[in-house]
Amino acid sequence: MTDAHFYIEVAVALPVYQTFTYSVPLYLSPFIAVGKRVLVPFGQRRVTGYIMGSASEAEPSEIKHILDVLDHDPLFPSSMLAFFQWISDYYKHPIGDVIKSALPGGLTLYDYVSLAITDQGETALKNETVTALQRSVLKLLETGPCRLKQLNDKLNQNVPGALIQTLQHKGWVSKTRELKPASAKGRTERHITLGKPIGSIDRLSKARRKIIETLRQRGEISMSDLKKQVPSATRLVRALAKDGFLTVQHKRVYRDPFGEPINADTAPDLNTEQQKVIAQVNDKLGQGFATFLLQGVTGSGKTEVYMQVAAAVLNQQQSVLVLVPEIALITQMERRFRARFGERIAVLHSGLSAGERFDQWSLILQGKVPIAIGARSAIFAPFAAVGLIIVDEEHDASYKQESNLRYNARDLAVVRAKQNNCTALLGSATPSIQSYHNAQTDKFIEVNLKRRIQQRSLPTIKIVDLRESMGYRGTRRFISAELQRAIKETLDRSEQVLLFINRRGFANFALCQSCGQALRCKYCDISLTYHQKANALRCHYCGFSRAASISCDNCGSMEIKKIGLGTEKIEATVQKLFPKACVARMDRDTTTRKGSIFKLLKGLHDRSIDILVGTQMVAKGHDFPNITLVGIICADLSLSFPDFRAGERTFQLIAQVAGRAGRGASPGRVILQTYNPDHFSITTAQNQNFISFYNQEIHFRKMLKYPPYSRMIHLKISGIDHQLTKEHAATLGKLCQSLKTSEPTLYDTVDILGPIESSLAKIARRYRWQILLKGTHTNALHQFISRLMADHPKVFSNRRVRVVVDVDPVSLL
Ligand code: ADP
Ligand code: ZN
Ligand code: ZN
């Protein structure tokens, strides 16, 4: 009988574009299924791979065996393979790495080198003369094998590679490759219920009695809650459970981030606009692929629409995926969805520990929950079939991943909906130009909510011309008399204030008074920002930090003046103006620690914070009814960005941050300070007139052939060596040109812009160049880059100069 081998196609978790065929030894064949991980030999290494399907047989001599099947159950449904494949093709990213990025972290096995002492080594340690360092290495290995990487740490000194080689030569030490095990595991909490009847409890100790009584009252309690009442609960429960009087179960517990119980809500009576939108969307449910763009002003009840459509989808036994731009907003969405749908929800975001993420992933995969809410990576939620994908605040740039696999979750939502033959619902008060254009050209179906709930008025926006205060010194320059008065009035009414400025830190320049140079980052071609609390100058691109009391690099003068402004300076200034108010700040500096965002949001929620100063973090979708004044300190910062989307971002930011005002019963107002009061991004935002903004902006996009009238692919070339990087960029530029001229009929719609030095010419020691490919025909553009990468693989995987391909770039800096 011949060996009943069969073959599978495997994508390895390495940066290679193709998949590989492996054979399966007989004893492993019962365990093979699409979506499971396997361990495979790859060159000298063993690596994790993902089973993509069966493969037709190949020359058996060339085919290697898989070494192991790593999962009991598949990690993703086979229906997602087409999605992964699409992503790999479109974003020009290796398929194995696409799958790896999609899966919760900590699931990849890696090889590492481990050292162990041999028998000869043991003997040598006793009988032969060895050097002191050799002795310490051998002594350490006597206690057990050690990873090469950890050797230095454990011995607290540097062990030269040559010494290890000597020990190996002598046969005293052996080197083996071992596997680093997966780190992600589920996390649970113990829950206690009553077991067999215990009869009279009078004879029990006081503490034991208390436990039984509590359980009789509450039915079930978590160990942590029980410990609050009976500190010695752990020991007592163990004893009682041993006798069968209690049952202990491991359960996953949900915690509200505000630490409050979430009460079930009932759906409100919908207004006519909401009814109409819901009817339009529901009408198409289950009828195949459709994308809706819900344009609804801030506070118009979009979330209510999401929930009602979701309910309809759940009624059809289908699942719902909800994407929210960032963690802080997931909290809010999660609360509202939990209040409506109870425990049928999983959440996925980077704030979860690896174990928690894995848990949530499993719940979805096993079909235990029909709803998943999360940030951009939740687009990979492993539902076998989805009925509805909601993308809230669809215009938000955080849907774009800016590292490794550079995808846009908003765009992928539409792709996944199409592949699943279901509905996508994108919502925003300020839709992206791209999406609105899709609605205008009938790719999306536009639905509207034009009014706020309960006839609440949109806040009035007052423009203050900052040019008039240019002559002032001190606070007056950026807190105008008008804004100061408005803050006072708001605080007097015990209402809350939001102050927005799109820059963190205290001063954005430290300028030498003698020679006029700005102090720059050592590793980036960027001026340093002054942070007062830390008394440090920091680089916002690489994190480099130096003491603020420093002399000028250029001329040695100590006279450094800090100019410009940021959140920290506004916070300090406002606190000085209003000493009794509680002023807090929300930006990337104050929210690095886990849970700090929630603390700030809770402060707003409890009204313990009177004034919140923040960056765009505060502009996004939060719903705090007591905020009645929003101050936009300087609307121009985003306008001056060297990016064709600067106008779009500015409009969105102003309209969004203004939308935080007056969401409760009292009306809201906004004071918008700017140096460009006549710019159309600002005037249209003042009237919150998205259509008017769109009509002007789209005209300019069309004229210059910018997206949505073209697509772009951004080639980012970077390296430590200035000259090499520049040359590599030039080479790549020439290859682009010659490809274009080699087949003019095919590629005449592809424009090649560059190579040029990037606007941020150096970040974190790396010099940066770029080439922008622009094409009016998507297919031709994608063929172009695929050909380029296939014909010149070495140019794209150079050891010293990195070339990153960013398809549909969002940031061009
Ligand atoms: P958006 O997401 O459009 O900014 P929300 O969905 O947050 O608006 O709605 C704003 C507020 O109005 C929320 O507090 C919400 O509970 C409430 N709301 C929504 N729809 C209704 C309705 N039909 N009747 C009463 N209140 C509603
Ligand atoms: Zn100087
Ligand atoms: Zn830097």
Short mmCIF file of N, CA and C in Angstrom, two decimals, residues 717-781:
data_model
loop_
_atom_site.label_atom_id
_atom_site.label_comp_id
_atom_site.label_asym_id
_atom_site.label_seq_id
_atom_site.Cartn_x
_atom_site.Cartn_y
_atom_site.Cartn_z
N ILE A 717 10.23 55.56 1.16
CA ILE A 717 11.58 55.03 1.10
C ILE A 717 12.34 55.63 2.27
N SER A 718 12.93 54.79 3.11
CA SER A 718 13.62 55.36 4.27
C SER A 718 14.85 54.54 4.65
N GLY A 719 15.84 55.22 5.19
CA GLY A 719 17.04 54.52 5.61
C GLY A 719 17.91 55.40 6.49
N ILE A 720 18.82 54.77 7.20
CA ILE A 720 19.70 55.49 8.12
C ILE A 720 20.74 56.29 7.34
N ASP A 721 21.19 55.71 6.22
CA ASP A 721 22.24 56.36 5.44
C ASP A 721 21.61 57.33 4.44
N HIS A 722 21.98 58.59 4.56
CA HIS A 722 21.38 59.64 3.76
C HIS A 722 21.54 59.38 2.26
N GLN A 723 22.80 59.14 1.86
CA GLN A 723 23.12 59.00 0.44
C GLN A 723 22.47 57.75 -0.17
N LEU A 724 22.58 56.64 0.54
CA LEU A 724 22.00 55.38 0.06
C LEU A 724 20.50 55.52 -0.16
N THR A 725 19.85 56.19 0.80
CA THR A 725 18.40 56.34 0.73
C THR A 725 18.02 57.16 -0.48
N LYS A 726 18.75 58.23 -0.66
CA LYS A 726 18.49 59.11 -1.79
C LYS A 726 18.69 58.36 -3.11
N GLU A 727 19.77 57.58 -3.18
CA GLU A 727 20.04 56.82 -4.41
C GLU A 727 18.98 55.75 -4.65
N HIS A 728 18.58 55.10 -3.58
CA HIS A 728 17.56 54.06 -3.72
C HIS A 728 16.25 54.66 -4.25
N ALA A 729 15.91 55.84 -3.72
CA ALA A 729 14.71 56.53 -4.18
C ALA A 729 14.83 56.87 -5.66
N ALA A 730 16.02 57.31 -6.06
CA ALA A 730 16.24 57.66 -7.46
C ALA A 730 16.10 56.43 -8.35
N THR A 731 16.70 55.31 -7.91
CA THR A 731 16.59 54.05 -8.66
C THR A 731 15.13 53.66 -8.83
N LEU A 732 14.40 53.68 -7.73
CA LEU A 732 13.00 53.29 -7.78
C LEU A 732 12.22 54.22 -8.71
N GLY A 733 12.55 55.51 -8.66
CA GLY A 733 11.90 56.48 -9.54
C GLY A 733 12.14 56.12 -11.00
N LYS A 734 13.39 55.77 -11.32
CA LYS A 734 13.72 55.42 -12.71
C LYS A 734 12.98 54.16 -13.15
N LEU A 735 12.90 53.18 -12.25
CA LEU A 735 12.18 51.94 -12.58
C LEU A 735 10.71 52.24 -12.86
N CYS A 736 10.13 53.14 -12.07
CA CYS A 736 8.73 53.55 -12.30
C CYS A 736 8.60 54.16 -13.70
N GLN A 737 9.49 55.08 -14.00
CA GLN A 737 9.42 55.75 -15.30
C GLN A 737 9.55 54.76 -16.45
N SER A 738 10.52 53.83 -16.33
CA SER A 738 10.73 52.95 -17.48
C SER A 738 9.58 51.96 -17.61
N LEU A 739 8.96 51.58 -16.49
CA LEU A 739 7.78 50.72 -16.60
C LEU A 739 6.66 51.46 -17.31
N LYS A 740 6.49 52.71 -16.97
CA LYS A 740 5.43 53.51 -17.58
C LYS A 740 5.65 53.63 -19.09
N THR A 741 6.89 53.91 -19.48
CA THR A 741 7.13 54.10 -20.92
C THR A 741 7.17 52.77 -21.67
N SER A 742 7.42 51.65 -20.93
CA SER A 742 7.49 50.37 -21.63
C SER A 742 6.11 49.96 -22.17
N GLU A 743 5.06 50.35 -21.48
CA GLU A 743 3.73 50.02 -21.99
C GLU A 743 2.80 51.21 -21.85
N PRO A 744 3.03 52.21 -22.68
CA PRO A 744 2.29 53.46 -22.55
C PRO A 744 0.77 53.28 -22.64
N THR A 745 0.32 52.36 -23.48
CA THR A 745 -1.14 52.21 -23.59
C THR A 745 -1.74 51.73 -22.28
N LEU A 746 -0.97 50.89 -21.59
CA LEU A 746 -1.49 50.33 -20.35
C LEU A 746 -1.39 51.35 -19.21
N TYR A 747 -0.28 52.07 -19.19
CA TYR A 747 0.01 52.88 -18.01
C TYR A 747 -0.06 54.39 -18.24
N ASP A 748 -0.68 54.81 -19.31
CA ASP A 748 -0.71 56.26 -19.53
C ASP A 748 -1.57 56.99 -18.50
N THR A 749 -2.39 56.24 -17.75
CA THR A 749 -3.21 56.90 -16.73
C THR A 749 -2.50 56.96 -15.38
N VAL A 750 -1.29 56.41 -15.32
CA VAL A 750 -0.55 56.43 -14.05
C VAL A 750 0.43 57.61 -14.05
N ASP A 751 0.29 58.47 -13.07
CA ASP A 751 1.24 59.58 -12.92
C ASP A 751 2.27 59.22 -11.85
N ILE A 752 3.50 59.59 -12.08
CA ILE A 752 4.56 59.33 -11.10
C ILE A 752 5.04 60.67 -10.56
N LEU A 753 4.79 60.92 -9.29
CA LEU A 753 5.22 62.17 -8.68
C LEU A 753 6.40 61.90 -7.77
N GLY A 754 7.53 62.45 -8.09
CA GLY A 754 8.72 62.21 -7.28
C GLY A 754 9.74 61.40 -8.05
N PRO A 755 10.75 60.89 -7.39
CA PRO A 755 10.95 60.91 -5.93
C PRO A 755 11.27 62.31 -5.38
N ILE A 756 10.70 62.60 -4.24
CA ILE A 756 11.04 63.83 -3.53
C ILE A 756 11.31 63.49 -2.06
N GLU A 757 11.98 64.39 -1.41
CA GLU A 757 12.19 64.23 0.02
C GLU A 757 10.83 64.42 0.71
N SER A 758 10.51 63.61 1.72
CA SER A 758 9.23 63.75 2.41
C SER A 758 9.16 65.08 3.18
N SER A 759 7.93 65.53 3.47
CA SER A 759 7.78 66.77 4.25
C SER A 759 8.46 66.63 5.60
N LEU A 760 8.34 65.47 6.20
CA LEU A 760 9.12 65.21 7.40
C LEU A 760 10.34 64.42 6.92
N ALA A 761 11.41 65.14 6.68
CA ALA A 761 12.53 64.57 5.93
C ALA A 761 13.33 63.55 6.72
N LYS A 762 13.20 63.58 8.04
CA LYS A 762 13.95 62.63 8.84
C LYS A 762 13.18 62.36 10.11
N ILE A 763 12.89 61.10 10.37
CA ILE A 763 12.22 60.72 11.60
C ILE A 763 12.95 59.54 12.21
N ALA A 764 13.20 59.64 13.52
CA ALA A 764 13.86 58.56 14.24
C ALA A 764 15.10 58.06 13.50
N ARG A 765 16.00 58.94 13.20
CA ARG A 765 17.28 58.66 12.53
C ARG A 765 17.15 58.29 11.07
N ARG A 766 15.93 58.06 10.60
CA ARG A 766 15.79 57.59 9.22
C ARG A 766 15.48 58.75 8.28
N TYR A 767 16.25 58.81 7.19
CA TYR A 767 15.97 59.79 6.14
C TYR A 767 14.82 59.27 5.30
N ARG A 768 13.95 60.18 4.85
CA ARG A 768 12.72 59.73 4.20
C ARG A 768 12.52 60.38 2.84
N TRP A 769 12.23 59.54 1.88
CA TRP A 769 11.90 59.99 0.54
C TRP A 769 10.58 59.37 0.14
N GLN A 770 9.98 59.91 -0.89
CA GLN A 770 8.71 59.33 -1.31
C GLN A 770 8.46 59.45 -2.80
N ILE A 771 7.68 58.51 -3.29
CA ILE A 771 7.17 58.58 -4.66
C ILE A 771 5.67 58.38 -4.55
N LEU A 772 4.93 59.25 -5.22
CA LEU A 772 3.49 59.13 -5.18
C LEU A 772 3.01 58.67 -6.56
N LEU A 773 2.33 57.53 -6.57
CA LEU A 773 1.74 57.05 -7.82
C LEU A 773 0.27 57.43 -7.80
N LYS A 774 -0.17 58.04 -8.89
CA LYS A 774 -1.54 58.53 -8.92
C LYS A 774 -2.15 57.99 -10.20
N GLY A 775 -3.33 57.40 -10.09
CA GLY A 775 -3.94 56.83 -11.29
C GLY A 775 -5.42 57.06 -11.34
N THR A 776 -5.92 57.40 -12.51
CA THR A 776 -7.36 57.59 -12.64
C THR A 776 -8.06 56.26 -12.87
N HIS A 777 -7.30 55.21 -13.21
CA HIS A 777 -7.90 53.89 -13.38
C HIS A 777 -7.30 52.94 -12.34
N THR A 778 -8.15 52.54 -11.41
CA THR A 778 -7.67 51.72 -10.30
C THR A 778 -6.93 50.47 -10.77
N ASN A 779 -7.51 49.78 -11.74
CA ASN A 779 -6.90 48.54 -12.19
C ASN A 779 -5.50 48.75 -12.74
N ALA A 780 -5.37 49.77 -13.58
CA ALA A 780 -4.07 50.04 -14.17
C ALA A 780 -3.05 50.38 -13.09
N LEU A 781 -3.48 51.19 -12.12
CA LEU A 781 -2.57 51.58 -11.04
C LEU A 781 -2.11 50.36 -10.24
#
